[in-house]
Amino acid sequence: MKFFIDTANLDQITEAHNLGVLDGVTTNPSLMAKEGITGDLNIINHYKAICSVTDGDVSAEVISTTFEEIIREGQELAELHEQIVVKVPMIKEGIKAIKYFSGKGIKTNCTLVFSAGQALLAAKAGATYVSPFVGRLDDISTDGLALIRDIRLIYDNYDFQTKILAASIRHPMHIIDAAKIGADVITGPLSSITALLKHPLTDNGLVQFLADYNNAALKDK
Ligand code: E4P
């Protein structure tokens, strides 16, 4: 299972990379705006900076919505760096573009996926990744993880090679449940990944081990 971090914040990407468990990065226009990255040149330079921190795939989202524009923008993004994956929205023009990119060997991430039917279309078009948004479905009282389960079943039935990238991950239980279901990748904030470290029995146990070591050393003197 791969761990992607869902941010455009270079410090957080570096922290996750230094932890040794980072397999890639996903961004979107909202995440870029949150970091104050505006203007085409700054955005391009920021993608390059992200690629210099991680060795894995970096999803860069197009802001175009017509086939011709998605192709033009996506090709420019793909040419920036070999790690760039062109992130394309789940719309009719997007599906056509994913099919086109797939024929050209350009990696794609089909984003804003909220149903099994959409995920089936993305796989048929040859998307490298499909991004079902778990957290946003949960937000509207719909079981986001049930969608991951359905997509896993459908892709396995037909041996689709599209990777299930469980997106909009909000907390560590999303990651654990996505792993149980067999999602290929999760993408979430750094906090959802580092929360996996935590268990009170680990903390208490370590305090006790260190105290016992120090007490024994004192007795030795
Ligand atoms: C997917 O790649 C998106 O960037 C992301 O996971 C959306 O997450 P959010 O619902 O927390 O904004």
Short mmCIF file of C-alpha atoms and ligand atoms in Angstrom, two decimals:
data_model
loop_
_atom_site.label_atom_id
_atom_site.label_comp_id
_atom_site.label_asym_id
_atom_site.label_seq_id
_atom_site.Cartn_x
_atom_site.Cartn_y
_atom_site.Cartn_z
CA MET A 1 0.00 0.00 0.00
CA LYS A 2 1.34 3.42 -0.94
CA PHE A 3 1.11 6.59 1.17
CA PHE A 4 0.70 9.90 -0.64
CA ILE A 5 0.49 13.21 1.20
CA ASP A 6 -2.31 15.55 0.17
CA THR A 7 -0.75 18.98 0.43
CA ALA A 8 1.27 21.60 -1.42
CA ASN A 9 3.16 22.53 1.77
CA LEU A 10 6.85 21.83 1.18
CA ASP A 11 7.70 21.56 4.90
CA GLN A 12 5.05 18.88 5.43
CA ILE A 13 6.09 17.02 2.29
CA THR A 14 9.70 17.09 3.52
CA GLU A 15 8.65 15.87 6.99
CA ALA A 16 6.72 12.95 5.50
CA HIS A 17 9.61 12.16 3.16
CA ASN A 18 12.09 12.19 6.07
CA LEU A 19 9.85 9.75 7.95
CA GLY A 20 10.73 7.33 5.15
CA VAL A 21 7.18 6.30 4.29
CA LEU A 22 6.23 8.77 1.57
CA ASP A 23 5.43 7.35 -1.86
CA GLY A 24 4.07 10.46 -3.56
CA VAL A 25 2.13 13.72 -3.35
CA THR A 26 -1.31 14.87 -4.46
CA THR A 27 -2.23 18.52 -4.86
CA ASN A 28 -5.26 20.38 -6.11
CA PRO A 29 -5.97 24.05 -6.91
CA SER A 30 -7.38 24.64 -3.40
CA LEU A 31 -4.25 23.22 -1.74
CA MET A 32 -2.00 25.37 -3.97
CA ALA A 33 -4.07 28.48 -3.13
CA LYS A 34 -3.85 27.62 0.59
CA GLU A 35 -0.04 27.87 0.33
CA GLY A 36 -0.36 31.21 -1.50
CA ILE A 37 0.96 29.75 -4.78
CA THR A 38 -0.63 31.81 -7.57
CA GLY A 39 0.27 32.58 -11.17
CA ASP A 40 1.29 30.03 -13.81
CA LEU A 41 5.05 30.45 -13.36
CA ASN A 42 4.92 30.13 -9.56
CA ILE A 43 2.68 27.09 -9.85
CA ILE A 44 5.05 25.42 -12.32
CA ASN A 45 8.06 26.16 -10.11
CA HIS A 46 6.20 24.81 -7.10
CA TYR A 47 5.49 21.50 -8.86
CA LYS A 48 9.19 21.26 -9.70
CA ALA A 49 10.08 21.97 -6.05
CA ILE A 50 7.69 19.22 -4.87
CA CYS A 51 9.27 16.78 -7.36
CA SER A 52 12.69 17.57 -5.91
CA VAL A 53 11.56 16.52 -2.41
CA THR A 54 9.82 13.23 -3.20
CA ASP A 55 10.85 10.36 -5.47
CA GLY A 56 7.24 9.35 -6.14
CA ASP A 57 4.35 10.42 -8.32
CA VAL A 58 3.15 14.03 -7.95
CA SER A 59 -0.42 14.76 -9.06
CA ALA A 60 -0.79 18.17 -10.73
CA GLU A 61 -4.38 19.13 -11.47
CA VAL A 62 -5.53 20.80 -14.70
CA ILE A 63 -7.91 23.74 -14.42
CA SER A 64 -9.25 23.34 -17.96
CA THR A 65 -12.63 21.77 -18.71
CA THR A 66 -12.62 21.28 -22.51
CA PHE A 67 -10.88 18.35 -24.21
CA GLU A 68 -8.48 20.53 -26.23
CA GLU A 69 -7.52 22.66 -23.24
CA ILE A 70 -7.10 19.69 -20.90
CA ILE A 71 -4.79 18.07 -23.47
CA ARG A 72 -2.74 21.25 -23.90
CA GLU A 73 -2.47 21.93 -20.18
CA GLY A 74 -1.89 18.29 -19.27
CA GLN A 75 0.90 17.88 -21.80
CA GLU A 76 2.64 20.99 -20.44
CA LEU A 77 2.35 19.64 -16.89
CA ALA A 78 3.62 16.19 -17.90
CA GLU A 79 6.65 17.75 -19.59
CA LEU A 80 7.64 19.53 -16.36
CA HIS A 81 9.00 16.38 -14.70
CA GLU A 82 8.82 12.63 -15.16
CA GLN A 83 7.14 12.30 -11.75
CA ILE A 84 4.15 14.45 -12.73
CA VAL A 85 0.78 12.70 -12.99
CA VAL A 86 -1.89 14.76 -14.75
CA LYS A 87 -4.92 15.09 -12.49
CA VAL A 88 -8.10 15.33 -14.55
CA PRO A 89 -11.65 15.93 -13.27
CA MET A 90 -14.34 13.27 -13.72
CA ILE A 91 -16.27 15.00 -16.51
CA LYS A 92 -17.04 13.86 -20.06
CA GLU A 93 -14.18 15.93 -21.52
CA GLY A 94 -11.92 14.62 -18.77
CA ILE A 95 -12.64 11.00 -19.65
CA LYS A 96 -11.84 11.71 -23.31
CA ALA A 97 -8.59 13.36 -22.24
CA ILE A 98 -7.66 10.44 -19.96
CA LYS A 99 -8.15 8.05 -22.89
CA TYR A 100 -5.92 10.30 -25.02
CA PHE A 101 -3.20 10.56 -22.36
CA SER A 102 -3.33 6.82 -21.77
CA GLY A 103 -2.55 6.27 -25.48
CA LYS A 104 0.42 8.63 -25.18
CA GLY A 105 1.83 6.94 -22.07
CA ILE A 106 1.08 10.00 -19.88
CA LYS A 107 0.03 9.07 -16.34
CA THR A 108 -3.32 10.36 -15.11
CA ASN A 109 -5.25 10.64 -11.86
CA CYS A 110 -9.03 10.89 -12.35
CA THR A 111 -10.22 13.14 -9.53
CA LEU A 112 -13.55 14.11 -7.94
CA VAL A 113 -14.88 10.54 -8.10
CA PHE A 114 -17.95 9.88 -5.96
CA SER A 115 -19.56 6.78 -7.48
CA ALA A 116 -18.66 3.28 -8.66
CA GLY A 117 -19.95 4.12 -12.15
CA GLN A 118 -17.53 7.03 -12.41
CA ALA A 119 -14.67 4.78 -11.26
CA LEU A 120 -15.63 2.19 -13.89
CA LEU A 121 -15.49 4.86 -16.62
CA ALA A 122 -12.09 6.09 -15.39
CA ALA A 123 -10.70 2.54 -15.56
CA LYS A 124 -12.19 1.96 -19.03
CA ALA A 125 -10.48 5.17 -20.21
CA GLY A 126 -7.15 3.86 -18.88
CA ALA A 127 -6.58 6.16 -15.88
CA THR A 128 -3.43 5.36 -13.91
CA TYR A 129 -5.17 6.33 -10.65
CA VAL A 130 -8.77 6.89 -9.67
CA SER A 131 -9.44 9.17 -6.69
CA PRO A 132 -12.67 8.44 -4.80
CA PHE A 133 -13.14 11.12 -2.10
CA VAL A 134 -13.85 9.19 1.11
CA GLY A 135 -14.06 12.12 3.53
CA ARG A 136 -16.33 14.26 1.39
CA LEU A 137 -18.81 11.38 1.07
CA ASP A 138 -18.71 10.86 4.84
CA ASP A 139 -19.38 14.61 5.19
CA ILE A 140 -22.76 14.16 3.48
CA SER A 141 -23.72 11.06 5.52
CA THR A 142 -22.71 8.61 2.77
CA ASP A 143 -20.30 5.74 3.49
CA GLY A 144 -17.08 6.75 1.71
CA LEU A 145 -15.33 3.48 2.49
CA ALA A 146 -18.23 1.49 0.99
CA LEU A 147 -17.36 3.17 -2.31
CA ILE A 148 -13.74 2.00 -2.01
CA ARG A 149 -15.05 -1.54 -1.37
CA ASP A 150 -17.30 -1.41 -4.47
CA ILE A 151 -14.52 -0.12 -6.70
CA ARG A 152 -12.11 -2.82 -5.42
CA LEU A 153 -14.69 -5.50 -6.27
CA ILE A 154 -15.34 -4.11 -9.76
CA TYR A 155 -11.67 -3.62 -10.62
CA ASP A 156 -10.79 -7.12 -9.38
CA ASN A 157 -13.68 -8.67 -11.36
CA TYR A 158 -12.16 -7.39 -14.60
CA ASP A 159 -8.50 -7.08 -13.62
CA PHE A 160 -8.48 -3.33 -14.31
CA GLN A 161 -4.96 -1.99 -13.69
CA THR A 162 -6.14 1.47 -12.55
CA LYS A 163 -4.90 2.06 -8.99
CA ILE A 164 -7.47 2.95 -6.34
CA LEU A 165 -6.22 6.10 -4.63
CA ALA A 166 -8.43 6.60 -1.57
CA ALA A 167 -8.53 10.40 -1.35
CA SER A 168 -10.00 12.96 1.03
CA ILE A 169 -8.64 10.87 3.89
CA ARG A 170 -9.27 12.69 7.16
CA HIS A 171 -7.98 10.47 10.00
CA PRO A 172 -6.00 7.28 10.76
CA MET A 173 -9.05 4.98 10.81
CA HIS A 174 -9.74 5.93 7.19
CA ILE A 175 -6.22 4.71 6.37
CA ILE A 176 -6.58 1.45 8.30
CA ASP A 177 -10.00 0.69 6.78
CA ALA A 178 -8.77 1.55 3.27
CA ALA A 179 -5.85 -0.85 3.85
CA LYS A 180 -8.23 -3.64 4.99
CA ILE A 181 -10.34 -3.15 1.85
CA GLY A 182 -7.27 -3.20 -0.39
CA ALA A 183 -6.99 0.37 -1.65
CA ASP A 184 -3.70 0.65 -3.55
CA VAL A 185 -2.90 4.13 -2.25
CA ILE A 186 -4.21 6.60 0.32
CA THR A 187 -3.72 10.34 0.23
CA GLY A 188 -4.28 12.47 3.30
CA PRO A 189 -2.83 15.23 5.44
CA LEU A 190 0.41 14.62 7.35
CA SER A 191 -1.60 14.48 10.60
CA SER A 192 -3.53 11.39 9.41
CA ILE A 193 -0.25 9.57 8.72
CA THR A 194 1.60 10.55 11.91
CA ALA A 195 -1.51 9.66 13.96
CA LEU A 196 -0.78 6.03 13.02
CA LEU A 197 2.27 6.22 15.31
CA LYS A 198 0.24 6.85 18.39
CA HIS A 199 -0.79 4.37 21.08
CA PRO A 200 -0.87 5.17 24.81
CA LEU A 201 0.46 1.71 25.69
CA THR A 202 3.51 2.41 23.50
CA ASP A 203 4.14 5.70 25.31
CA ASN A 204 3.58 4.19 28.77
CA GLY A 205 5.63 1.12 27.93
CA LEU A 206 8.57 3.22 26.76
CA VAL A 207 8.48 5.38 29.90
CA GLN A 208 8.55 2.20 32.00
CA PHE A 209 11.39 0.58 30.00
CA LEU A 210 13.56 3.67 30.30
CA ALA A 211 12.80 4.07 34.00
CA ASP A 212 13.69 0.42 34.68
CA TYR A 213 16.93 0.77 32.73
CA ASN A 214 17.93 3.87 34.67
CA ASN A 215 16.97 2.33 38.07
CA ALA A 216 19.00 -0.80 37.32
CA ALA A 217 21.98 1.34 36.26
CA LEU A 218 21.74 3.31 39.53
CA LYS A 219 21.72 0.08 41.59
CA ASP A 220 24.86 -1.05 39.75
CA LYS A 221 26.81 1.98 41.01
C1 E4P B 1 -7.53 14.39 -3.83
O1 E4P B 1 -6.51 14.18 -4.45
C2 E4P B 1 -7.85 15.66 -3.19
O2 E4P B 1 -6.74 16.53 -3.29
C3 E4P B 1 -8.13 15.57 -1.73
O3 E4P B 1 -7.87 14.30 -1.20
C4 E4P B 1 -9.38 16.23 -1.29
O4 E4P B 1 -9.46 16.13 0.10
P1 E4P B 1 -10.41 17.06 0.98
O5 E4P B 1 -11.80 16.53 0.85
O6 E4P B 1 -9.87 16.90 2.38
O7 E4P B 1 -10.26 18.46 0.45
#
